[in-house]
Coordinates of C-alpha atoms in Angstrom, one line a residue:
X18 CA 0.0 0.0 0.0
X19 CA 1.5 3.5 -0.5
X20 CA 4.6 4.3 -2.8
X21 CA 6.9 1.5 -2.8
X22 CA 5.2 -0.6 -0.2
X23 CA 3.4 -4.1 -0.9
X24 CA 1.4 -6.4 1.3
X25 CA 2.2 -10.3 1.3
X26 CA 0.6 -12.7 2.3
X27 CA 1.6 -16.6 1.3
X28 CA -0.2 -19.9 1.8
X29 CA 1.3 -21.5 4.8
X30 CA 2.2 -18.4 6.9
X31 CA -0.6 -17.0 9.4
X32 CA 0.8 -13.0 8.4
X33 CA 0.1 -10.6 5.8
X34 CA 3.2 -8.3 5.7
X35 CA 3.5 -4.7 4.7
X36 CA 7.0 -4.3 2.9
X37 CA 9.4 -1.7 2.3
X38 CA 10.3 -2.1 -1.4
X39 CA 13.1 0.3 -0.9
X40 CA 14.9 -0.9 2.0
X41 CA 13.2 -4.5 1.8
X42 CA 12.0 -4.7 5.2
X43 CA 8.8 -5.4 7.0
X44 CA 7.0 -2.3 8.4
X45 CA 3.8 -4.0 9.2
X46 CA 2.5 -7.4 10.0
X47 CA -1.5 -8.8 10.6
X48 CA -1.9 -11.9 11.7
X49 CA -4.7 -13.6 9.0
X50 CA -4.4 -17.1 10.0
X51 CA -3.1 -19.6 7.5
X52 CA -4.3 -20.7 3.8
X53 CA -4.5 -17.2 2.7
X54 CA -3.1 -17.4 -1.4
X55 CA -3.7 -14.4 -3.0
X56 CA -4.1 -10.6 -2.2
X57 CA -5.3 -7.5 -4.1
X58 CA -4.6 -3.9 -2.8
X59 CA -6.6 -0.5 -3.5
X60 CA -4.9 2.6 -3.7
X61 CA -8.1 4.3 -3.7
X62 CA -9.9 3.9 -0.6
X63 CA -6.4 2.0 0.6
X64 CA -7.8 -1.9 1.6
X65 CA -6.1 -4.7 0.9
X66 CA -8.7 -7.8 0.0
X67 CA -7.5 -11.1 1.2
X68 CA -9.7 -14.2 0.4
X69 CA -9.7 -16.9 3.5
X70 CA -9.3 -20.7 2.0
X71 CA -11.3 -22.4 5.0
X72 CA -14.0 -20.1 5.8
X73 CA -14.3 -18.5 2.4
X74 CA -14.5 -15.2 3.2
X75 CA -13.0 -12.1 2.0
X76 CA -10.9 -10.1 5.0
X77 CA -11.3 -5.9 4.0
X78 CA -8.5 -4.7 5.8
X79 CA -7.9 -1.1 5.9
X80 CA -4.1 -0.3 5.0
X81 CA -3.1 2.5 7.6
X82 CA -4.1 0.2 11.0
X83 CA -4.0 -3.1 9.0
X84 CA -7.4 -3.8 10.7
X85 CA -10.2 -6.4 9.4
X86 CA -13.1 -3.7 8.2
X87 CA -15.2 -5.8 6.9
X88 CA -15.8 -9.8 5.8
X89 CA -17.7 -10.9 2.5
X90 CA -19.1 -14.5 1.9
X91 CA -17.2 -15.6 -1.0
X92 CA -17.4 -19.4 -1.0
X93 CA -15.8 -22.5 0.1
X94 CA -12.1 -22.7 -1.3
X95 CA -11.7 -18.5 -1.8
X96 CA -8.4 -18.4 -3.4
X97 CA -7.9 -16.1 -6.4
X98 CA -8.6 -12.6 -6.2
X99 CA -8.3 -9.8 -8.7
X100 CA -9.6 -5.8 -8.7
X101 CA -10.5 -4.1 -11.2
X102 CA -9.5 -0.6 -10.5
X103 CA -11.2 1.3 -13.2
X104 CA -14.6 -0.5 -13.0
X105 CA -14.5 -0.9 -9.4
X106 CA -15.0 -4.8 -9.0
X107 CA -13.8 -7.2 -6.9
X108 CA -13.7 -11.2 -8.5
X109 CA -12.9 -13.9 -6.2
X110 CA -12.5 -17.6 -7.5
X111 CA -13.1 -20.3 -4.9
X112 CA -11.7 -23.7 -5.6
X113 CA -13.5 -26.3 -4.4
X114 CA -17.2 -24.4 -4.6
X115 CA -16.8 -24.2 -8.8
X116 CA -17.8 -20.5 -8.5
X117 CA -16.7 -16.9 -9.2
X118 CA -17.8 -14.0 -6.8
X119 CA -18.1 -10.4 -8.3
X120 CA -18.3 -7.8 -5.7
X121 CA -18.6 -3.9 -6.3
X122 CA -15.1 -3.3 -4.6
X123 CA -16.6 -0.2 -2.7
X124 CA -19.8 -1.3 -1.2
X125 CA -19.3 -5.0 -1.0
X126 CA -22.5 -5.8 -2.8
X127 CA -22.2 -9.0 -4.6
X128 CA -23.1 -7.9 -8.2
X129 CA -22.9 -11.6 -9.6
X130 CA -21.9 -15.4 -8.2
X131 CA -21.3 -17.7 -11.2
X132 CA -21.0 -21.5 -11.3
X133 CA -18.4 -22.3 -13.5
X134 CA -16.8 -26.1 -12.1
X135 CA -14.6 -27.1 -9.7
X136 CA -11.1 -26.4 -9.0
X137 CA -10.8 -22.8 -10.1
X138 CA -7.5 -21.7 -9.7
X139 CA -6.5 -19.0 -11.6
X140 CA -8.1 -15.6 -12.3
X141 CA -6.5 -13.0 -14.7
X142 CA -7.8 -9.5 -14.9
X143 CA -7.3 -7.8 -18.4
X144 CA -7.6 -4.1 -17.4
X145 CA -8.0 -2.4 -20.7
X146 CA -11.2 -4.5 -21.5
X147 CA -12.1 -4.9 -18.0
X148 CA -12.6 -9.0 -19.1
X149 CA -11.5 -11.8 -16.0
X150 CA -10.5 -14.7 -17.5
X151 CA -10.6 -18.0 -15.0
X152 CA -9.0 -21.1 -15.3
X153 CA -10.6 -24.3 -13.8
X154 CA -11.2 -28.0 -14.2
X155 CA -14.3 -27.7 -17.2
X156 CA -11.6 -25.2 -19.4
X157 CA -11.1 -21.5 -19.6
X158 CA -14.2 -19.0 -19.0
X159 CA -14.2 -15.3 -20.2
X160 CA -16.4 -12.9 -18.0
X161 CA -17.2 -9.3 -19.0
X162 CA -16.7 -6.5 -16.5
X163 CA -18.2 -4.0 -18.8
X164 CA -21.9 -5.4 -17.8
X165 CA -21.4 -5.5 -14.4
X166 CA -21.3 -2.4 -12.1
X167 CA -21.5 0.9 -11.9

């Protein structure tokens, strides 16, 4: 969060860090229990959104205090998460429930839940056309920010 800061977190350790790009040092820690994969920061109204494995929820966690805000349902197996700046969404994959949370990244409304198959891994966010692209066990789905939102 910030200039030349970024937040961390990796699958087996319980923290999400705050580093110091410049002198490569930790200047904040949260403790977000374990089986956290994937976060996504914005600069904007400075959260960082980290999407809980178990419980498949999303932690909101305001930046400056590295407090928990807020938590949003997400699904069984919340993994991937990508945000789309521009458009103001927030997509979360979750593995083992096949499914694809869209969230208006401000409010927290869920905009859209799709069922796409099991073991959804990967989520790619293509800013100039505001398209997700997700990756799981039935092939490779395409999903159109431009009709969601705003």
């Amino acid at each position: 969060p910030g200039r030349r800061m970024r937040s961390l977190g990796r699958w087996s350790d319980p923290m999400l860090r705050v580093m110091d790009l410049g002198t490569r040092r930790q200047v904040k820690a949260l403790d977000v229990g374990t089986l956290s994969w994937d976060v996504a920061h914005d600069p904007r109204t400075r959260r960082v959104f980290v999407p809980k494995f178990i419980t498949g929820q999303v932690l909101v966690i305001d930046d400056r205090q590295l407090t928990v805000k807020q938590r949003w349902s997400a699904g069984f197996g919340a993994r991937a998460v990508r945000l789309d700046l521009e458009r103001r969404l927030l997509y979360v994959g979750a593995m083992y429930a096949g499914t694809v949370s869209v969230f208006n990244a401000d409010t927290g409304q869920r905009l859209l839940r799709l069922r796409l198959g099991g073991h959804i891994k990967g989520l790619h966010l293509e800013p100039r056309t505001h398209k997700a692209y997700v990756g799981c066990d039935c092939g490779i789905f395409e999903i159109d920010g431009t009709k969601l939102g705003r």
